Short mmCIF file of C-alpha atoms and ligand atoms in Angstrom, two decimals:
data_model
loop_
_atom_site.label_atom_id
_atom_site.label_comp_id
_atom_site.label_asym_id
_atom_site.label_seq_id
_atom_site.Cartn_x
_atom_site.Cartn_y
_atom_site.Cartn_z
CA MET W 146 -43.85 -13.28 -0.16
CA THR W 147 -41.82 -10.39 -1.59
CA GLN W 148 -39.59 -8.57 0.92
CA GLN W 149 -38.70 -4.88 0.61
CA THR W 150 -35.34 -3.20 1.19
CA ASP W 151 -33.33 -0.25 -0.13
CA VAL W 152 -30.46 -2.31 -1.52
CA VAL W 153 -29.79 -5.99 -2.20
CA VAL W 154 -26.13 -7.01 -2.33
CA VAL W 155 -25.70 -10.25 -4.26
CA GLY W 156 -22.64 -12.14 -2.95
CA GLY W 157 -21.18 -12.07 0.55
CA GLY W 158 -17.46 -12.54 -0.11
CA GLN W 159 -15.00 -9.73 0.61
CA ALA W 160 -16.59 -7.43 -2.01
CA GLY W 161 -20.13 -7.93 -0.66
CA LEU W 162 -18.94 -7.33 2.92
CA ALA W 163 -17.07 -4.15 1.94
CA ALA W 164 -20.26 -2.96 0.22
CA GLY W 165 -22.22 -3.73 3.40
CA TYR W 166 -19.75 -1.76 5.53
CA HIS W 167 -20.22 1.36 3.38
CA LEU W 168 -24.00 0.95 2.91
CA ARG W 169 -24.29 0.91 6.72
CA ARG W 170 -22.28 4.14 6.91
CA GLN W 171 -24.69 5.67 4.41
CA GLY W 172 -27.60 4.70 6.70
CA LEU W 173 -29.28 2.50 4.11
CA ASP W 174 -31.41 -0.58 4.70
CA PHE W 175 -29.90 -3.60 2.92
CA VAL W 176 -29.53 -7.34 2.82
CA ILE W 177 -26.60 -9.44 1.54
CA LEU W 178 -27.62 -12.69 -0.18
CA ASP W 179 -24.83 -15.26 -0.41
CA ALA W 180 -24.93 -18.70 -2.03
CA ASP W 181 -22.29 -20.23 0.26
CA PRO W 182 -23.52 -21.80 3.49
CA ALA W 183 -20.73 -20.14 5.52
CA PRO W 184 -18.76 -16.83 5.51
CA GLY W 185 -15.48 -16.39 3.62
CA GLY W 186 -16.47 -16.25 -0.07
CA SER W 187 -14.17 -18.18 -2.36
CA TRP W 188 -11.34 -18.24 0.22
CA GLN W 189 -13.05 -21.21 1.91
CA HIS W 190 -12.65 -23.25 -1.31
CA MET W 191 -9.01 -22.54 -2.15
CA TRP W 192 -6.27 -25.15 -1.97
CA ASP W 193 -4.66 -26.14 1.32
CA SER W 194 -1.26 -24.47 0.88
CA LEU W 195 -2.45 -21.17 -0.62
CA HIS W 196 -0.98 -18.05 0.97
CA LEU W 197 -1.76 -14.41 0.21
CA PHE W 198 0.73 -12.47 -1.86
CA SER W 199 0.63 -9.54 0.60
CA PRO W 200 1.25 -9.37 4.35
CA ALA W 201 -1.86 -9.19 6.57
CA GLU W 202 -1.81 -5.44 7.19
CA HIS W 203 -1.86 -4.91 3.40
CA SER W 204 -4.83 -7.24 2.88
CA SER W 205 -7.50 -5.43 4.88
CA LEU W 206 -11.07 -4.40 4.20
CA PRO W 207 -12.31 -0.94 5.25
CA GLY W 208 -12.52 -0.30 8.97
CA ARG W 209 -10.61 -3.27 10.34
CA LEU W 210 -6.97 -4.22 9.85
CA MET W 211 -6.39 -7.92 9.20
CA PRO W 212 -4.46 -9.22 12.20
CA ALA W 213 -1.10 -10.90 11.50
CA GLN W 214 -1.08 -14.70 11.43
CA ALA W 215 1.33 -16.21 13.94
CA GLY W 216 4.50 -17.43 12.23
CA GLU W 217 3.42 -16.35 8.72
CA THR W 218 4.38 -13.17 6.85
CA TYR W 219 1.84 -14.06 4.15
CA PRO W 220 -1.38 -15.37 5.77
CA ASP W 221 -3.04 -18.52 4.47
CA ALA W 222 -6.58 -18.82 3.07
CA GLY W 223 -7.94 -20.14 6.38
CA HIS W 224 -6.75 -16.94 8.08
CA VAL W 225 -8.64 -14.88 5.49
CA VAL W 226 -11.80 -16.91 6.13
CA ASP W 227 -11.43 -16.24 9.88
CA TYR W 228 -10.91 -12.53 9.20
CA LEU W 229 -13.98 -12.28 6.93
CA THR W 230 -16.10 -14.26 9.41
CA ASP W 231 -15.07 -11.90 12.20
CA TYR W 232 -15.62 -8.85 9.96
CA GLN W 233 -19.15 -9.92 9.11
CA LYS W 234 -19.94 -10.45 12.82
CA ARG W 235 -18.17 -7.34 14.10
CA TYR W 236 -20.14 -5.03 11.79
CA ASP W 237 -23.32 -7.09 12.23
CA LEU W 238 -23.74 -7.33 8.46
CA PRO W 239 -27.09 -8.89 7.47
CA VAL W 240 -25.83 -11.78 5.35
CA GLN W 241 -28.26 -14.55 4.44
CA HIS W 242 -26.09 -17.56 3.65
CA GLY W 243 -27.25 -20.47 1.52
CA THR W 244 -29.28 -18.13 -0.69
CA HIS W 245 -28.64 -18.37 -4.40
CA VAL W 246 -29.83 -15.47 -6.54
CA GLU W 247 -31.26 -16.71 -9.82
CA ALA W 248 -32.28 -13.44 -11.48
CA VAL W 249 -32.40 -9.67 -11.16
CA ARG W 250 -35.29 -8.12 -13.09
CA ARG W 251 -36.75 -4.67 -13.68
CA ASP W 252 -40.16 -3.97 -12.19
CA GLY W 253 -41.03 -0.33 -12.89
CA GLU W 254 -39.16 1.87 -10.42
CA ARG W 255 -37.76 -1.10 -8.52
CA LEU W 256 -35.51 -4.08 -9.18
CA LEU W 257 -36.74 -7.56 -8.26
CA VAL W 258 -34.19 -10.04 -6.98
CA ASP W 259 -35.33 -13.66 -7.31
CA ALA W 260 -33.50 -16.09 -5.06
CA ASP W 261 -34.11 -19.76 -4.34
CA THR W 262 -35.49 -18.71 -0.94
CA GLY W 263 -37.75 -15.83 -2.02
CA THR W 264 -37.95 -12.50 -3.83
CA TRP W 265 -36.68 -9.07 -2.74
CA ARG W 266 -37.88 -5.73 -4.08
CA ALA W 267 -35.13 -3.12 -3.97
CA GLN W 268 -34.27 0.35 -5.21
CA ALA W 269 -30.74 -0.70 -6.11
CA VAL W 270 -28.62 -3.83 -6.44
CA ILE W 271 -24.88 -4.28 -5.90
CA SER W 272 -23.65 -7.44 -7.60
CA ALA W 273 -20.52 -8.92 -5.98
CA THR W 274 -20.59 -12.54 -7.07
CA GLY W 275 -16.89 -12.85 -7.98
CA THR W 276 -15.51 -15.27 -10.54
CA TRP W 277 -14.83 -18.49 -8.60
CA SER W 278 -18.09 -20.13 -9.69
CA ARG W 279 -17.20 -19.61 -13.37
CA PRO W 280 -13.93 -21.44 -14.06
CA PHE W 281 -12.69 -20.99 -17.62
CA LEU W 282 -11.32 -23.87 -19.70
CA PRO W 283 -9.76 -23.08 -23.08
CA ALA W 284 -10.78 -24.91 -26.25
CA VAL W 285 -7.75 -27.16 -26.78
CA PRO W 286 -7.78 -29.75 -29.58
CA GLY W 287 -8.47 -33.24 -28.24
CA ARG W 288 -9.62 -32.07 -24.80
CA SER W 289 -12.63 -34.39 -24.77
CA THR W 290 -10.57 -37.41 -25.86
CA PHE W 291 -8.22 -37.36 -22.84
CA ALA W 292 -9.18 -40.34 -20.65
CA GLY W 293 -7.46 -39.13 -17.45
CA ARG W 294 -8.72 -36.70 -14.82
CA GLN W 295 -9.27 -33.08 -15.78
CA LEU W 296 -9.55 -30.49 -13.03
CA HIS W 297 -9.60 -26.74 -12.80
CA THR W 298 -7.89 -24.59 -10.13
CA VAL W 299 -11.21 -24.64 -8.24
CA ASN W 300 -10.99 -28.45 -7.77
CA TYR W 301 -7.37 -28.62 -6.60
CA ARG W 302 -6.77 -29.25 -2.88
CA SER W 303 -3.34 -30.84 -2.24
CA PRO W 304 -0.52 -33.00 -3.73
CA ALA W 305 -1.74 -36.00 -1.69
CA ASP W 306 -4.54 -36.44 -4.25
CA PHE W 307 -1.92 -37.05 -6.98
CA ALA W 308 0.75 -39.13 -5.22
CA GLY W 309 2.54 -41.37 -7.73
CA GLN W 310 0.85 -39.73 -10.71
CA ARG W 311 2.00 -37.78 -13.78
CA VAL W 312 0.28 -34.41 -13.72
CA ILE W 313 0.35 -31.58 -16.23
CA VAL W 314 -0.39 -28.11 -14.88
CA VAL W 315 -1.51 -25.64 -17.53
CA GLY W 316 -1.21 -21.89 -16.98
CA GLY W 317 1.45 -19.26 -16.37
CA GLY W 318 -0.43 -17.05 -13.93
CA ASN W 319 -0.18 -17.09 -10.15
CA SER W 320 -2.53 -20.05 -9.68
CA GLY W 321 -0.74 -22.26 -12.21
CA THR W 322 2.69 -21.39 -10.84
CA GLN W 323 1.70 -21.91 -7.21
CA ILE W 324 -0.01 -25.25 -7.92
CA ALA W 325 2.94 -26.45 -10.03
CA ALA W 326 5.28 -25.46 -7.17
CA ASP W 327 3.05 -27.14 -4.58
CA LEU W 328 3.11 -30.43 -6.52
CA ALA W 329 6.81 -30.25 -7.38
CA LEU W 330 7.95 -29.51 -3.82
CA ASP W 331 5.91 -32.43 -2.49
CA GLY W 332 8.18 -34.88 -4.31
CA ARG W 333 5.56 -37.62 -4.88
CA VAL W 334 4.16 -36.23 -8.13
CA GLU W 335 5.74 -36.10 -11.60
CA VAL W 336 4.85 -32.58 -12.70
CA THR W 337 4.96 -30.96 -16.12
CA TRP W 338 4.21 -27.25 -16.23
CA ALA W 339 2.97 -25.87 -19.59
CA THR W 340 2.38 -22.20 -20.30
CA GLN W 341 1.19 -20.32 -23.35
CA ARG W 342 4.13 -17.89 -23.18
CA PRO W 343 7.32 -17.98 -21.12
CA PRO W 344 6.51 -17.28 -17.45
CA ARG W 345 7.27 -13.76 -16.27
CA PHE W 346 8.33 -13.71 -12.62
CA LEU W 347 8.19 -10.44 -10.73
CA ALA W 348 11.40 -9.49 -8.93
CA ASP W 349 11.67 -11.43 -5.65
CA ASP W 350 11.28 -8.30 -3.53
CA ILE W 351 7.97 -7.36 -5.20
CA ASP W 352 4.80 -8.61 -3.54
CA GLY W 353 1.16 -7.52 -3.48
CA ARG W 354 2.09 -4.27 -1.73
CA ALA W 355 4.09 -3.05 -4.70
CA LEU W 356 1.37 -4.24 -7.09
CA PHE W 357 -1.21 -2.23 -5.19
CA ASP W 358 1.05 0.86 -5.23
CA VAL W 359 1.48 0.53 -9.00
CA ALA W 360 -2.30 0.11 -9.50
CA THR W 361 -2.91 3.19 -7.33
CA ALA W 362 -0.35 5.24 -9.28
CA ARG W 363 -2.05 4.20 -12.51
CA ARG W 364 -5.49 5.21 -11.22
CA ARG W 365 -4.15 8.62 -10.13
CA ALA W 366 -2.44 9.16 -13.51
CA LEU W 367 -5.62 8.33 -15.41
CA GLU W 368 -7.79 10.48 -13.10
CA GLU W 369 -5.45 13.44 -13.58
CA GLY W 370 -5.32 12.99 -17.35
CA ARG W 371 -1.65 11.99 -17.37
CA THR W 372 -0.10 9.22 -19.50
CA ASP W 373 -1.14 5.67 -18.62
CA THR W 374 1.66 4.26 -16.44
CA GLY W 375 0.92 0.73 -17.66
CA GLY W 376 -0.36 -0.75 -14.42
CA VAL W 377 0.76 -4.01 -12.87
CA ALA W 378 0.89 -5.94 -16.15
CA SER W 379 4.04 -4.02 -17.06
CA LEU W 380 5.91 -5.61 -14.11
CA GLY W 381 5.29 -9.30 -14.79
CA ASP W 382 2.68 -11.94 -13.99
CA ILE W 383 3.90 -14.12 -11.14
CA VAL W 384 4.49 -13.03 -7.57
CA ALA W 385 7.47 -15.03 -6.28
CA VAL W 386 5.82 -16.06 -2.99
CA PRO W 387 8.13 -18.22 -0.81
CA PRO W 388 7.07 -21.69 -2.13
CA VAL W 389 7.30 -20.49 -5.75
CA ARG W 390 10.76 -19.09 -5.08
CA ALA W 391 11.83 -22.33 -3.37
CA ALA W 392 10.61 -24.51 -6.26
CA ARG W 393 12.13 -22.20 -8.88
CA ASP W 394 15.49 -21.98 -7.09
CA ALA W 395 15.58 -25.79 -6.73
CA GLY W 396 15.17 -26.06 -10.52
CA LEU W 397 11.73 -27.64 -10.19
CA LEU W 398 9.83 -24.98 -12.09
CA SER W 399 10.80 -24.96 -15.73
CA ALA W 400 7.87 -24.27 -18.00
CA LYS W 401 7.34 -25.88 -21.39
CA PRO W 402 5.45 -24.18 -24.21
CA LEU W 403 1.84 -25.31 -24.40
CA PHE W 404 1.31 -28.72 -26.04
CA ALA W 405 -0.32 -28.89 -29.48
CA GLN W 406 -3.14 -31.23 -28.54
CA LEU W 407 -4.42 -33.72 -26.03
CA THR W 408 -4.56 -37.43 -26.79
CA ALA W 409 -6.41 -40.26 -25.03
CA THR W 410 -3.40 -40.95 -22.82
CA GLY W 411 -1.68 -37.58 -22.55
CA PHE W 412 -0.55 -34.88 -24.92
CA ARG W 413 1.37 -34.23 -28.13
CA TRP W 414 4.00 -31.47 -28.19
CA ALA W 415 4.47 -29.12 -31.15
CA ASP W 416 7.50 -31.17 -32.36
CA GLY W 417 5.30 -34.30 -32.63
CA SER W 418 6.65 -36.08 -29.54
CA GLN W 419 4.14 -37.41 -27.01
CA SER W 420 3.96 -37.67 -23.21
CA ASP W 421 1.56 -39.58 -21.01
CA ALA W 422 -0.35 -38.02 -18.11
CA ASP W 423 -2.77 -39.20 -15.46
CA ALA W 424 -4.29 -35.80 -14.78
CA ILE W 425 -4.44 -32.26 -16.14
CA ILE W 426 -5.01 -29.26 -13.91
CA TRP W 427 -6.28 -26.30 -15.91
CA CYS W 428 -5.17 -23.09 -14.18
CA THR W 429 -6.62 -21.04 -16.99
CA GLY W 430 -8.57 -18.40 -15.16
CA PHE W 431 -12.12 -17.37 -14.55
CA ARG W 432 -14.97 -15.35 -15.97
CA PRO W 433 -17.27 -13.04 -14.01
CA ALA W 434 -20.33 -14.81 -12.56
CA LEU W 435 -23.05 -12.66 -14.08
CA ALA W 436 -25.77 -15.16 -15.10
CA HIS W 437 -28.24 -13.71 -12.56
CA LEU W 438 -28.08 -10.35 -14.39
CA ALA W 439 -29.06 -11.81 -17.78
CA PRO W 440 -32.70 -10.56 -17.62
CA LEU W 441 -31.38 -6.97 -17.55
CA ASN W 442 -29.85 -7.47 -20.98
CA LEU W 443 -26.74 -5.41 -20.31
CA ARG W 444 -23.92 -7.51 -21.73
CA ASP W 445 -21.73 -6.31 -24.55
CA ALA W 446 -20.28 -8.50 -27.32
CA ARG W 447 -17.46 -9.69 -25.00
CA GLY W 448 -19.96 -10.83 -22.38
CA HIS W 449 -19.02 -7.96 -20.05
CA ILE W 450 -21.39 -5.42 -18.57
CA PRO W 451 -20.00 -1.97 -19.41
CA THR W 452 -19.63 0.25 -16.33
CA ASP W 453 -18.61 3.73 -15.34
CA GLY W 454 -16.62 2.83 -12.23
CA THR W 455 -18.96 0.37 -10.55
CA ARG W 456 -22.23 1.68 -12.05
CA ALA W 457 -23.70 -0.26 -14.98
CA LEU W 458 -23.99 2.06 -17.97
CA GLY W 459 -27.32 0.59 -19.05
CA GLU W 460 -28.92 0.43 -15.58
CA PRO W 461 -28.02 3.15 -13.05
CA ARG W 462 -29.62 1.17 -10.19
CA LEU W 463 -27.08 -1.63 -10.64
CA HIS W 464 -23.46 -1.60 -9.43
CA LEU W 465 -20.82 -4.28 -10.05
CA LEU W 466 -18.13 -4.73 -7.44
CA GLY W 467 -15.02 -6.94 -7.45
CA TYR W 468 -14.64 -9.12 -10.60
CA GLY W 469 -11.58 -7.33 -12.02
CA ASP W 470 -10.00 -3.99 -12.78
CA TRP W 471 -12.91 -3.07 -15.07
CA THR W 472 -14.98 -2.23 -11.95
CA GLY W 473 -12.17 -0.20 -10.36
CA PRO W 474 -8.38 -0.59 -10.06
CA ALA W 475 -7.52 -3.64 -7.91
CA SER W 476 -11.20 -4.05 -6.97
CA ALA W 477 -10.79 -7.85 -7.05
CA THR W 478 -8.30 -7.72 -4.18
CA LEU W 479 -8.79 -7.47 -0.43
CA ILE W 480 -7.11 -4.11 -0.05
CA GLY W 481 -8.39 -2.71 -3.33
CA VAL W 482 -12.13 -3.33 -2.97
CA GLY W 483 -12.67 -0.76 -0.20
CA ARG W 484 -12.53 2.29 -2.41
CA PRO W 485 -14.91 1.12 -5.17
CA ALA W 486 -17.24 -0.20 -2.42
CA ARG W 487 -17.31 3.24 -0.86
CA ASP W 488 -17.98 4.89 -4.23
CA ALA W 489 -20.78 2.43 -5.04
CA ALA W 490 -22.49 2.99 -1.66
CA ARG W 491 -22.21 6.77 -2.05
CA GLN W 492 -23.70 6.68 -5.54
CA VAL W 493 -26.53 4.40 -4.42
CA ALA W 494 -27.27 6.76 -1.50
CA GLU W 495 -27.36 9.75 -3.88
CA LEU W 496 -29.71 7.88 -6.22
CA LEU W 497 -32.09 7.05 -3.41
CA ARG W 498 -32.15 10.59 -2.01
P1 FAD Q 785 -15.75 -14.25 -3.93
O1 FAD Q 785 -14.80 -14.39 -2.81
O2 FAD Q 785 -15.78 -15.31 -4.98
O3 FAD Q 785 -17.21 -14.14 -3.29
C1 FAD Q 785 -18.37 -14.15 -4.10
C2 FAD Q 785 -19.51 -14.62 -3.23
O4 FAD Q 785 -20.69 -14.54 -4.03
C3 FAD Q 785 -19.38 -16.09 -2.80
O5 FAD Q 785 -19.57 -16.20 -1.41
C4 FAD Q 785 -20.49 -16.82 -3.59
O6 FAD Q 785 -21.11 -17.83 -2.83
C5 FAD Q 785 -21.46 -15.69 -3.84
N1 FAD Q 785 -22.26 -15.88 -5.05
C6 FAD Q 785 -21.83 -16.15 -6.31
N2 FAD Q 785 -22.88 -16.22 -7.15
C7 FAD Q 785 -23.99 -15.98 -6.40
C8 FAD Q 785 -25.39 -15.91 -6.69
N3 FAD Q 785 -25.86 -16.06 -7.93
N4 FAD Q 785 -26.25 -15.68 -5.66
C9 FAD Q 785 -25.79 -15.47 -4.39
N5 FAD Q 785 -24.47 -15.52 -4.08
C10 FAD Q 785 -23.60 -15.76 -5.07
N6 FAD Q 785 -6.48 -11.12 -3.64
C11 FAD Q 785 -5.70 -10.52 -2.71
O7 FAD Q 785 -6.01 -9.41 -2.28
N7 FAD Q 785 -4.57 -11.14 -2.26
C12 FAD Q 785 -4.20 -12.37 -2.67
O8 FAD Q 785 -3.19 -12.89 -2.25
C13 FAD Q 785 -5.05 -13.06 -3.61
N8 FAD Q 785 -4.77 -14.33 -4.02
C14 FAD Q 785 -5.64 -14.98 -4.85
C15 FAD Q 785 -5.38 -16.30 -5.20
C16 FAD Q 785 -6.25 -16.99 -6.04
C17 FAD Q 785 -5.97 -18.41 -6.42
C18 FAD Q 785 -7.39 -16.34 -6.55
C19 FAD Q 785 -8.35 -17.07 -7.46
C20 FAD Q 785 -7.64 -15.02 -6.21
C21 FAD Q 785 -6.79 -14.32 -5.36
N9 FAD Q 785 -7.03 -12.99 -4.99
C22 FAD Q 785 -6.19 -12.37 -4.09
C23 FAD Q 785 -8.11 -12.22 -5.63
C24 FAD Q 785 -9.37 -11.95 -4.82
O9 FAD Q 785 -9.08 -11.34 -3.60
C25 FAD Q 785 -10.25 -13.19 -4.58
O10 FAD Q 785 -10.60 -13.78 -5.80
C26 FAD Q 785 -11.54 -12.86 -3.80
O11 FAD Q 785 -12.09 -14.05 -3.38
C27 FAD Q 785 -12.59 -12.06 -4.59
O12 FAD Q 785 -13.61 -11.68 -3.68
P2 FAD Q 785 -15.11 -11.43 -4.16
O13 FAD Q 785 -15.89 -11.06 -2.94
O14 FAD Q 785 -15.13 -10.52 -5.31
O15 FAD Q 785 -15.59 -12.87 -4.70
#
């Protein structure tokens, strides 16, 4: 049976919940379909020691401040899951968990949303499926010949899984640095950290708050037609959260340039020397999870869906929320998603009027 609603939100992580908050304020009828069986989006899958790079009060969704976590300046992922679970309940957001959306299709004046549990007919769709379900692995020579374990950030849980092993962590972003630090500080793992270019640490007193301020300043400059201020990329890549700082200051975090190729037992460096490894953890990023939108045929040559803010250029009934800065400055962060969510809900309400 096909169900009817004004708006279907695909994805019930922080972006989907923020969309729900603002759709409710617009008085619209909506449902949020989420593939995970429980609330919390990708935060429920992150590694055990992960902490936010901003204090709680700077990591909040619209309407409700994240409470501080006892004894922690930077809350852990479990605290974020608790916050999102409470948020969903507090605002009575209609999330249907365990519902995977397979396809969004056009059907005359409506969009059809096909899920594994049924079909919805809606006037608009907000896609907020994040990137966690699409880990990216680079094409590195010899990758398929390596006989050891290969994992991505999404599979990493804790150093205990690698006790007594030689592990190479690949990637100079926040995930790679934090996982390399986590393994190195544990003491039971022989860690090599390889990055494509020398790691760029932000100054120790810069955390997510400053990054958000810089992203906001950039948005204002662009909106007012002033010169592009360069955004957060101009500051560096790696937030020196406490464990990263501890590992770096103890001399445990020295990055090597990326190896030339993988071998059956390890890797070969550019100078021809070889090292053995038991496992490789690829911290090489993500791509937006957009497979369900394929029937709409909106992708450009880079695989992105071009948008004006959150609205898809080729389909005004579709909005994309979260994912990355291309759907709004800092829209893939807890504090940053509120504004694009509000804009998307307003535009959907205008469309429906
Ligand atoms: P997600 O949390 O991934 O939620 C997407 C939801 O969509 C999931 O529940 C999933 O089940 C569902 N879904 C996916 N596909 C489908 C489908 N086809 N049908 C139905 N449901 C679907 N941000 C900060 O603000 N502070 C930080 O400190 C911070 N640290 C980070 C650390 C790491 C390691 C990473 C990876 C990101 C971090 N971020 C941080 C960025 C960002 O806040 C998170 O990535 C956040 O989880 C993005 O939220 P989201 O709602 O867009 O996506």
